[in-house]
């Protein structure tokens, strides 16, 4: 099984990236 550190890092990056995507979608509307 993968270490939780890898999962936590991926989730953190995904959350940060998701915020950027949400902002882009808001600007696009």
PDB file of N, CA and C in Angstrom:
ATOM      1  N   UNK A   1       0.834  -1.207   0.000  1.00  0.00           N
ATOM      2  CA  UNK A   1       0.000   0.000   0.000  1.00  0.00           C
ATOM      3  C   UNK A   1       0.868   1.255   0.000  1.00  0.00           C
ATOM      4  N   UNK A   2       0.371   2.256  -0.665  1.00  0.00           N
ATOM      5  CA  UNK A   2       1.124   3.502  -0.730  1.00  0.00           C
ATOM      6  C   UNK A   2       1.089   4.213   0.617  1.00  0.00           C
ATOM      7  N   UNK A   3       2.121   4.978   0.854  1.00  0.00           N
ATOM      8  CA  UNK A   3       2.166   5.747   2.101  1.00  0.00           C
ATOM      9  C   UNK A   3       1.131   6.867   2.069  1.00  0.00           C
ATOM     10  N   UNK A   4       0.576   7.180   3.213  1.00  0.00           N
ATOM     11  CA  UNK A   4      -0.440   8.231   3.281  1.00  0.00           C
ATOM     12  C   UNK A   4       0.143   9.585   2.900  1.00  0.00           C
ATOM     13  N   UNK A   5       1.463   9.720   3.063  1.00  0.00           N
ATOM     14  CA  UNK A   5       2.097  11.000   2.705  1.00  0.00           C
ATOM     15  C   UNK A   5       1.868  11.301   1.238  1.00  0.00           C
ATOM     16  N   UNK A   6       1.967  10.275   0.404  1.00  0.00           N
ATOM     17  CA  UNK A   6       1.769  10.474  -1.044  1.00  0.00           C
ATOM     18  C   UNK A   6       0.336  10.900  -1.304  1.00  0.00           C
ATOM     19  N   UNK A   7      -0.602  10.252  -0.633  1.00  0.00           N
ATOM     20  CA  UNK A   7      -2.023  10.572  -0.823  1.00  0.00           C
ATOM     21  C   UNK A   7      -2.309  11.990  -0.343  1.00  0.00           C
ATOM     22  N   UNK A   8      -1.791  12.336   0.817  1.00  0.00           N
ATOM     23  CA  UNK A   8      -2.027  13.678   1.368  1.00  0.00           C
ATOM     24  C   UNK A   8      -1.476  14.748   0.426  1.00  0.00           C
ATOM     25  N   UNK A   9      -0.285  14.511  -0.109  1.00  0.00           N
ATOM     26  CA  UNK A   9       0.325  15.484  -1.023  1.00  0.00           C
ATOM     27  C   UNK A   9      -0.533  15.634  -2.274  1.00  0.00           C
ATOM     28  N   UNK A  10      -1.023  14.525  -2.794  1.00  0.00           N
ATOM     29  CA  UNK A  10      -1.845  14.565  -4.010  1.00  0.00           C
ATOM     30  C   UNK A  10      -3.146  15.310  -3.743  1.00  0.00           C
ATOM     31  N   UNK A  11      -3.767  15.037  -2.603  1.00  0.00           N
ATOM     32  CA  UNK A  11      -5.038  15.698  -2.261  1.00  0.00           C
ATOM     33  C   UNK A  11      -4.817  17.199  -2.104  1.00  0.00           C
ATOM     34  N   UNK A  12      -3.739  17.576  -1.439  1.00  0.00           N
ATOM     35  CA  UNK A  12      -3.444  18.996  -1.230  1.00  0.00           C
ATOM     36  C   UNK A  12      -3.279  19.702  -2.567  1.00  0.00           C
ATOM     37  N   UNK A  13      -2.535  19.082  -3.472  1.00  0.00           N
ATOM     38  CA  UNK A  13      -2.312  19.701  -4.788  1.00  0.00           C
ATOM     39  C   UNK A  13      -3.612  19.760  -5.558  1.00  0.00           C
ATOM     40  N   UNK A  14      -4.387  18.698  -5.461  1.00  0.00           N
ATOM     41  CA  UNK A  14      -5.653  18.653  -6.206  1.00  0.00           C
ATOM     42  C   UNK A  14      -6.591  19.741  -5.716  1.00  0.00           C
ATOM     43  N   UNK A  15      -6.610  19.950  -4.393  1.00  0.00           N
ATOM     44  CA  UNK A  15      -7.481  20.992  -3.825  1.00  0.00           C
ATOM     45  C   UNK A  15      -7.046  22.363  -4.326  1.00  0.00           C
ATOM     46  N   UNK A  16      -5.733  22.623  -4.295  1.00  0.00           N
ATOM     47  CA  UNK A  16      -5.228  23.921  -4.749  1.00  0.00           C
ATOM     48  C   UNK A  16      -5.543  24.107  -6.225  1.00  0.00           C
ATOM     49  N   UNK A  17      -5.350  23.045  -7.026  1.00  0.00           N
ATOM     50  CA  UNK A  17      -5.621  23.124  -8.457  1.00  0.00           C
ATOM     51  C   UNK A  17      -7.106  23.317  -8.699  1.00  0.00           C
ATOM     52  N   UNK A  18      -7.925  22.661  -7.895  1.00  0.00           N
ATOM     53  CA  UNK A  18      -9.374  22.770  -8.039  1.00  0.00           C
ATOM     54  C   UNK A  18      -9.835  24.199  -7.797  1.00  0.00           C
ATOM     55  N   UNK A  19      -9.203  24.876  -6.848  1.00  0.00           N
ATOM     56  CA  UNK A  19      -9.571  26.267  -6.566  1.00  0.00           C
ATOM     57  C   UNK A  19      -9.268  27.126  -7.781  1.00  0.00           C
ATOM     58  N   UNK A  20      -8.116  26.877  -8.420  1.00  0.00           N
ATOM     59  CA  UNK A  20      -7.739  27.650  -9.601  1.00  0.00           C
ATOM     60  C   UNK A  20      -8.733  27.392 -10.725  1.00  0.00           C
ATOM     61  N   UNK A  21      -9.142  26.139 -10.893  1.00  0.00           N
ATOM     62  CA  UNK A  21     -10.097  25.788 -11.950  1.00  0.00           C
ATOM     63  C   UNK A  21     -11.436  26.484 -11.679  1.00  0.00           C
ATOM     64  N   UNK A  22     -11.871  26.477 -10.436  1.00  0.00           N
ATOM     65  CA  UNK A  22     -13.148  27.103 -10.083  1.00  0.00           C
ATOM     66  C   UNK A  22     -13.092  28.600 -10.402  1.00  0.00           C
ATOM     67  N   UNK A  23     -11.978  29.222 -10.097  1.00  0.00           N
ATOM     68  CA  UNK A  23     -11.839  30.658 -10.365  1.00  0.00           C
ATOM     69  C   UNK A  23     -11.907  30.909 -11.868  1.00  0.00           C
ATOM     70  N   UNK A  24     -11.262  30.027 -12.652  1.00  0.00           N
ATOM     71  CA  UNK A  24     -11.261  30.197 -14.108  1.00  0.00           C
ATOM     72  C   UNK A  24     -12.675  30.054 -14.651  1.00  0.00           C
ATOM     73  N   UNK A  25     -13.422  29.107 -14.112  1.00  0.00           N
ATOM     74  CA  UNK A  25     -14.794  28.889 -14.584  1.00  0.00           C
ATOM     75  C   UNK A  25     -15.657  30.100 -14.256  1.00  0.00           C
ATOM     76  N   UNK A  26     -15.456  30.674 -13.089  1.00  0.00           N
ATOM     77  CA  UNK A  26     -16.236  31.857 -12.703  1.00  0.00           C
ATOM     78  C   UNK A  26     -15.927  33.013 -13.658  1.00  0.00           C
ATOM     79  N   UNK A  27     -14.659  33.168 -14.011  1.00  0.00           N
ATOM     80  CA  UNK A  27     -14.263  34.266 -14.900  1.00  0.00           C
ATOM     81  C   UNK A  27     -14.798  34.020 -16.310  1.00  0.00           C
ATOM     82  N   UNK A  28     -14.933  32.738 -16.680  1.00  0.00           N
ATOM     83  CA  UNK A  28     -15.372  32.404 -18.027  1.00  0.00           C
ATOM     84  C   UNK A  28     -16.854  32.668 -18.233  1.00  0.00           C
ATOM     85  N   UNK A  29     -17.628  32.698 -17.138  1.00  0.00           N
ATOM     86  CA  UNK A  29     -19.086  32.874 -17.273  1.00  0.00           C
ATOM     87  C   UNK A  29     -19.444  34.324 -17.581  1.00  0.00           C
TER      88      UNK A  29
END
